């Protein structure tokens, strides 16, 4: 089969989807550079301005206008260089107009390859675009590129973006642990750090890597999978303070009480009378202060953790790049409705290779943290979890610096001229 | 003059004081290594377990039992390796028993050099110890070593510890800014990052370095020096969202309302009915949501910012080391009641040298952020501020990594045998 039309190689469309990461642009670099290395097979790579919305609105960034140096700089630039969005296409029945609009735009710009860089929802969308194209008689090859700090895609051993968050969290709780240990004799005894991962405890678990020896921080991890047991928790905090002099805690933003309610949403009211201020870390810290009287500090790193390209995992960077390269190669090989995956070939020494999954097998399946990754007391990670997590944070991949700051690139992001007369409201 | 007694070189006492930093151990390394290079002039360097409390309780760590490699590793280890404390000695009249106890302990261990690594209060204490020693006829040379993330010591151009926090904050708000810019089309439009510095806006100002071009994050800085003007603030947020698509805000934990009250303490009540949950970032974020309707995210990095040795400023590391070396050299030169300082010899290119200040000139004087470092609208930093701040974050000084994590050292911290029969309650 061939995707060549009109004697011109067909074009490609690439979009970034959902919450961005420290390395999603690395996948973009891999994809675009591979395309540039195959000019006889592929034309222009268009990128959606603000993700899939860019396709719906026919706002297509012409990446051929970006210099090779700037595309290379995507390898060390966090965030979504073309803009991302939270915009979910539903079933073909519910969202038919949107799917058809996508095909219309693709047709107008001779786009025969659709690359969607995102999580489970995005893989579902990519799969449906492939189906709609087929039903409309427009051949479009749809390739997913895995990306999610939540690490919840199935089939692939892990997801690009997660390793760098894991490294940031493990580094941060180690550093904060050292700090609190210094101060604990007369001051702060308890430190609480809130991390992302509302549905699954992958990120929370990654904090546990920092504790290599008895007494190391973190001493307690509060997982979204384990209902908060106030009594057991407070006993454990007290034990740690008595035994180690201090207690460092990692808490998932998704921690729930036994009634299944998020602790962060449990009716907090601020000075202006607003409710739902958010933040489970201050709730936990204050509970400790109230019940045990310990002086506390707390941190919420929020976006900092997923944007922290300055401390990205080299393994994560390499895998994100490989996913972008593999996605383009799969397209050039004529494949459709697939996603490159990361395959763990060996644990010690860690080695991995690129595999392939059907989008149908990836879409709408969440990979949860296995039960045997959490210790029986519910407050730590098991050796099995450590063996899984440890390789993912290996290596450093520092960005270049200028004036003491990471020299991240901002692309020109020039839109190609519209070819369709009708606008599309999203 | 000479400090040699009993044919044995006299010993030294070193203590870490107050909130620890990413580089206070670097000063300790400089001090101890310089002592080790001068064995004919100086005996053992004892370190106070948990700071000055270690001297009062005669809990003296024998640093000679630490290997050269471990002392060298202090150069890349954040926090206070010997423990620090928040314990303020008052006037000689009020705290005479404590000052006399210090002299008693020093005498028992042939300690003739007292090094106090801290901020303004510590410099005051070191000064008083010198005076009390003299009045009791016990010659003790007291040398201060500057350390404070608050950057509020006078005479010295800047304080070790500050440059690394400044770098962390500038890097973090740049990274978060890139993230929010990617998401703003359909999701988060406002990001609020809370930073330390309750009394002075040095750290808040450092966030401003990240904004090099029109529209760069951060778009707004809320200083502790400027009473919060809700109306002007909200107008500015709205302007940024309209003009740049998003708004990234750095807010000092010390932000006050026009009545002089901390916004973070303004009566927040959490789910358990506790008040004073703290955290000004969620208060500001919620205000934006309530008044302007923008989706927000917020972060509080707390201890992470001052413990972040992984992204320390090379300039800061070098200066912290030089302060430790200079302090020991001053002692060996027979000096008393002085503190080494950082002198800015030139701004472009930046160059600095080691100077000397009298403790009497440093004690109890706070260096505030100059008024002309804040722009007229109160929301940004001036070119003058940038010229002062920029050199302090120059260069990276990465720690070694092991298993994907910074390989920080934990010392053995073995106490020397007590010589005094009486205990001292602190």
PDB file of C-alpha atoms in Angstrom, chain A residues 16-114:
ATOM      1  CA  UNK A  16      -0.745  17.137  21.885  1.00  0.00           C
ATOM      2  CA  UNK A  17      -3.543  16.180  24.205  1.00  0.00           C
ATOM      3  CA  UNK A  18      -4.433  16.606  27.860  1.00  0.00           C
ATOM      4  CA  UNK A  19      -2.085  17.604  30.666  1.00  0.00           C
ATOM      5  CA  UNK A  20       1.374  18.289  29.341  1.00  0.00           C
ATOM      6  CA  UNK A  21       4.612  16.785  30.676  1.00  0.00           C
ATOM      7  CA  UNK A  22       8.331  17.434  30.868  1.00  0.00           C
ATOM      8  CA  UNK A  23       8.906  15.252  27.802  1.00  0.00           C
ATOM      9  CA  UNK A  24       5.888  15.391  25.471  1.00  0.00           C
ATOM     10  CA  UNK A  25       7.865  17.775  23.257  1.00  0.00           C
ATOM     11  CA  UNK A  26      10.614  15.169  23.116  1.00  0.00           C
ATOM     12  CA  UNK A  27       8.187  12.851  21.340  1.00  0.00           C
ATOM     13  CA  UNK A  28       7.286  15.708  19.000  1.00  0.00           C
ATOM     14  CA  UNK A  29      10.974  16.183  18.213  1.00  0.00           C
ATOM     15  CA  UNK A  30      11.400  12.476  17.460  1.00  0.00           C
ATOM     16  CA  UNK A  31       8.385  12.509  15.178  1.00  0.00           C
ATOM     17  CA  UNK A  32       9.262  15.665  13.256  1.00  0.00           C
ATOM     18  CA  UNK A  33      12.942  14.813  12.887  1.00  0.00           C
ATOM     19  CA  UNK A  34      12.051  11.381  11.517  1.00  0.00           C
ATOM     20  CA  UNK A  35       9.702  13.029   9.034  1.00  0.00           C
ATOM     21  CA  UNK A  36      12.442  15.458   7.983  1.00  0.00           C
ATOM     22  CA  UNK A  37      14.726  12.498   7.382  1.00  0.00           C
ATOM     23  CA  UNK A  38      12.135  11.019   4.979  1.00  0.00           C
ATOM     24  CA  UNK A  39      11.170  13.888   2.678  1.00  0.00           C
ATOM     25  CA  UNK A  40      10.460  11.525  -0.200  1.00  0.00           C
ATOM     26  CA  UNK A  41       7.878   9.693   1.878  1.00  0.00           C
ATOM     27  CA  UNK A  42       6.235  12.426   3.894  1.00  0.00           C
ATOM     28  CA  UNK A  43       5.369  16.051   3.289  1.00  0.00           C
ATOM     29  CA  UNK A  44       4.686  18.657   5.902  1.00  0.00           C
ATOM     30  CA  UNK A  45       3.995  17.839   9.536  1.00  0.00           C
ATOM     31  CA  UNK A  46       1.207  20.114  10.670  1.00  0.00           C
ATOM     32  CA  UNK A  47       0.628  20.505  14.393  1.00  0.00           C
ATOM     33  CA  UNK A  48      -2.689  21.332  15.946  1.00  0.00           C
ATOM     34  CA  UNK A  49      -2.757  24.714  17.635  1.00  0.00           C
ATOM     35  CA  UNK A  50      -3.887  23.786  21.121  1.00  0.00           C
ATOM     36  CA  UNK A  51      -4.263  20.143  20.265  1.00  0.00           C
ATOM     37  CA  UNK A  52      -7.175  18.571  18.472  1.00  0.00           C
ATOM     38  CA  UNK A  53      -9.038  21.862  18.620  1.00  0.00           C
ATOM     39  CA  UNK A  54      -6.524  23.130  16.102  1.00  0.00           C
ATOM     40  CA  UNK A  55      -7.692  20.504  13.638  1.00  0.00           C
ATOM     41  CA  UNK A  56     -11.376  21.199  14.258  1.00  0.00           C
ATOM     42  CA  UNK A  57     -10.847  24.937  13.773  1.00  0.00           C
ATOM     43  CA  UNK A  58      -8.420  24.396  10.904  1.00  0.00           C
ATOM     44  CA  UNK A  59      -5.687  26.124  12.881  1.00  0.00           C
ATOM     45  CA  UNK A  60      -2.721  24.139  11.644  1.00  0.00           C
ATOM     46  CA  UNK A  61       0.814  25.077  12.633  1.00  0.00           C
ATOM     47  CA  UNK A  62       3.280  24.601   9.783  1.00  0.00           C
ATOM     48  CA  UNK A  63       6.207  22.913  11.559  1.00  0.00           C
ATOM     49  CA  UNK A  64       8.310  23.091   8.398  1.00  0.00           C
ATOM     50  CA  UNK A  65       8.799  26.778   9.193  1.00  0.00           C
ATOM     51  CA  UNK A  66      10.602  25.894  12.428  1.00  0.00           C
ATOM     52  CA  UNK A  67      14.372  25.587  12.191  1.00  0.00           C
ATOM     53  CA  UNK A  68      16.152  22.291  12.751  1.00  0.00           C
ATOM     54  CA  UNK A  69      17.750  23.842  15.821  1.00  0.00           C
ATOM     55  CA  UNK A  70      14.376  24.759  17.303  1.00  0.00           C
ATOM     56  CA  UNK A  71      12.964  21.286  16.665  1.00  0.00           C
ATOM     57  CA  UNK A  72      16.059  19.828  18.319  1.00  0.00           C
ATOM     58  CA  UNK A  73      15.487  22.210  21.256  1.00  0.00           C
ATOM     59  CA  UNK A  74      12.098  20.558  21.823  1.00  0.00           C
ATOM     60  CA  UNK A  75      14.123  17.683  23.260  1.00  0.00           C
ATOM     61  CA  UNK A  76      14.905  19.780  26.291  1.00  0.00           C
ATOM     62  CA  UNK A  77      11.756  21.901  26.523  1.00  0.00           C
ATOM     63  CA  UNK A  78       8.879  20.947  28.838  1.00  0.00           C
ATOM     64  CA  UNK A  79       5.169  21.682  28.258  1.00  0.00           C
ATOM     65  CA  UNK A  80       3.296  21.424  24.985  1.00  0.00           C
ATOM     66  CA  UNK A  81       5.091  23.512  22.379  1.00  0.00           C
ATOM     67  CA  UNK A  82       2.056  23.667  20.074  1.00  0.00           C
ATOM     68  CA  UNK A  83      -0.485  23.978  22.858  1.00  0.00           C
ATOM     69  CA  UNK A  84      -2.594  21.187  24.268  1.00  0.00           C
ATOM     70  CA  UNK A  85      -6.199  20.960  25.298  1.00  0.00           C
ATOM     71  CA  UNK A  86      -8.631  19.090  27.431  1.00  0.00           C
ATOM     72  CA  UNK A  87     -11.235  18.281  24.823  1.00  0.00           C
ATOM     73  CA  UNK A  88     -12.760  14.859  24.638  1.00  0.00           C
ATOM     74  CA  UNK A  89     -14.457  13.528  21.535  1.00  0.00           C
ATOM     75  CA  UNK A  90     -17.215  11.113  22.506  1.00  0.00           C
ATOM     76  CA  UNK A  91     -18.620   8.169  20.629  1.00  0.00           C
ATOM     77  CA  UNK A  92     -18.925   8.396  16.866  1.00  0.00           C
ATOM     78  CA  UNK A  93     -22.689   8.685  17.256  1.00  0.00           C
ATOM     79  CA  UNK A  94     -22.493  11.540  19.775  1.00  0.00           C
ATOM     80  CA  UNK A  95     -19.649  13.414  18.118  1.00  0.00           C
ATOM     81  CA  UNK A  96     -20.141  12.568  14.473  1.00  0.00           C
ATOM     82  CA  UNK A  97     -19.952  16.199  13.342  1.00  0.00           C
ATOM     83  CA  UNK A  98     -16.543  16.579  14.957  1.00  0.00           C
ATOM     84  CA  UNK A  99     -15.138  13.397  13.492  1.00  0.00           C
ATOM     85  CA  UNK A 100     -16.395  14.364  10.066  1.00  0.00           C
ATOM     86  CA  UNK A 101     -14.935  17.837  10.440  1.00  0.00           C
ATOM     87  CA  UNK A 102     -11.552  16.305  11.211  1.00  0.00           C
ATOM     88  CA  UNK A 103     -11.684  14.266   8.031  1.00  0.00           C
ATOM     89  CA  UNK A 104     -12.767  17.330   6.084  1.00  0.00           C
ATOM     90  CA  UNK A 105      -9.797  19.323   7.356  1.00  0.00           C
ATOM     91  CA  UNK A 106      -7.390  16.444   6.770  1.00  0.00           C
ATOM     92  CA  UNK A 107      -8.662  16.066   3.225  1.00  0.00           C
ATOM     93  CA  UNK A 108      -8.298  19.795   2.527  1.00  0.00           C
ATOM     94  CA  UNK A 109      -4.632  19.681   3.579  1.00  0.00           C
ATOM     95  CA  UNK A 110      -3.753  16.303   2.088  1.00  0.00           C
ATOM     96  CA  UNK A 111      -3.207  14.877   5.562  1.00  0.00           C
ATOM     97  CA  UNK A 112      -2.997  11.096   5.512  1.00  0.00           C
ATOM     98  CA  UNK A 113      -1.306  10.547   8.856  1.00  0.00           C
ATOM     99  CA  UNK A 114      -2.820  11.460  12.197  1.00  0.00           C
TER     100      UNK A 114
END
